[in-house]
Amino acid sequence: MTALKRVFGLTLGAAIAAVAPAQQPNKGGRQPVEPIRLVKPGLYLIAGAGANSEVRVTGEGLIVVDGKLGGETVYDDLMAQVKSVSNLPVKYLIVTHHHADHTGNNDKFRAAGVEIIGHENLKKNLETYRANPVPAPPTVTYAGTSHTVRLGAIEVQVDHFGRAHTSGDSVVYFPDLKVVAVSDVVTTGATGPLADYAGGGSFAEWPRVLDSILKLDFDACIPGNGGVLTKADVQAYKAKIETFLSRAKEAVRNGVPKDQLLSEIKTDDLGWMPRVPVVDPFYAELSQK
Ligand SMILES: [Zn+2]
């Protein structure tokens, strides 16, 4: 049984490794934009057609988080859902990292006069991003750890807590609602976390990012895909990442060859397979500690 699971795990790992380097969104491509749903008064979630998008309604306009996969239909459908809850214009689009399932319609938001906010590392990652077309860069970047967006007496905090999914991850916190949108720093279901090493991601630093998220005062967490989570869900997810990491470090300490590392780490009890597109930087960061 164990051998069978191991073989299956290896095959799955190899398949993921084969498709992951391009860092294309691996799901959602043909999914339609889903109907908008209320998370808490003033905050909405739109799933489908790439990553989750959030809409924060203020008295002076809308703040949208992540604009889905690129395409005229996707953009039009997304905007139709947005307009179904408010006629006010979108003033800001916050993009949580460079992947096209979050940034695909940057150009259209930009053309509509929307200010696009992202971390400076997001902009850098776009320069080497192997996507066609490469999404348009943000119009405003922040370099440090935090950036505040204020609109119509509403405050939204855009935080960069370090490297995890990429080096340009932003976590979007709605303090008055106690909701945090964490994008692909938290994955749900059978989809394992992906450290996009080409985009500066890091499994070794991931738990520290989750620690910072858990210090925020929230009771609802919106992941990059899937439904709304609780704080306890995020704590449980962090524990699993730590288990995976400690097993990986132990394997490196025991001298497991690099090419066998991923297949040697036990993951069947985690409920997902971590996605490590390139083993060298993963192995290197594990060897440092
Ligand atoms: Zn991503």
XYZ file of N, CA and C and ligand atoms in Angstrom, residues 97 99 101-102 165 184, ligand 1:
19
model
N -0.143 39.093 -6.667
C 1.156 38.654 -7.198
C 1.049 38.606 -8.714
N 1.094 36.311 -11.164
C 0.500 35.247 -11.984
C -0.763 35.720 -12.721
N -3.566 34.526 -13.558
C -4.948 34.306 -13.103
C -5.391 35.387 -12.110
N -4.447 36.266 -11.747
C -4.732 37.406 -10.856
C -4.577 38.742 -11.580
N 4.437 32.174 -1.743
C 4.044 31.726 -3.088
C 4.964 32.345 -4.144
N -2.789 33.192 -3.038
C -2.272 31.822 -3.098
C -1.282 31.491 -1.984
Zn -0.283 32.304 -8.107
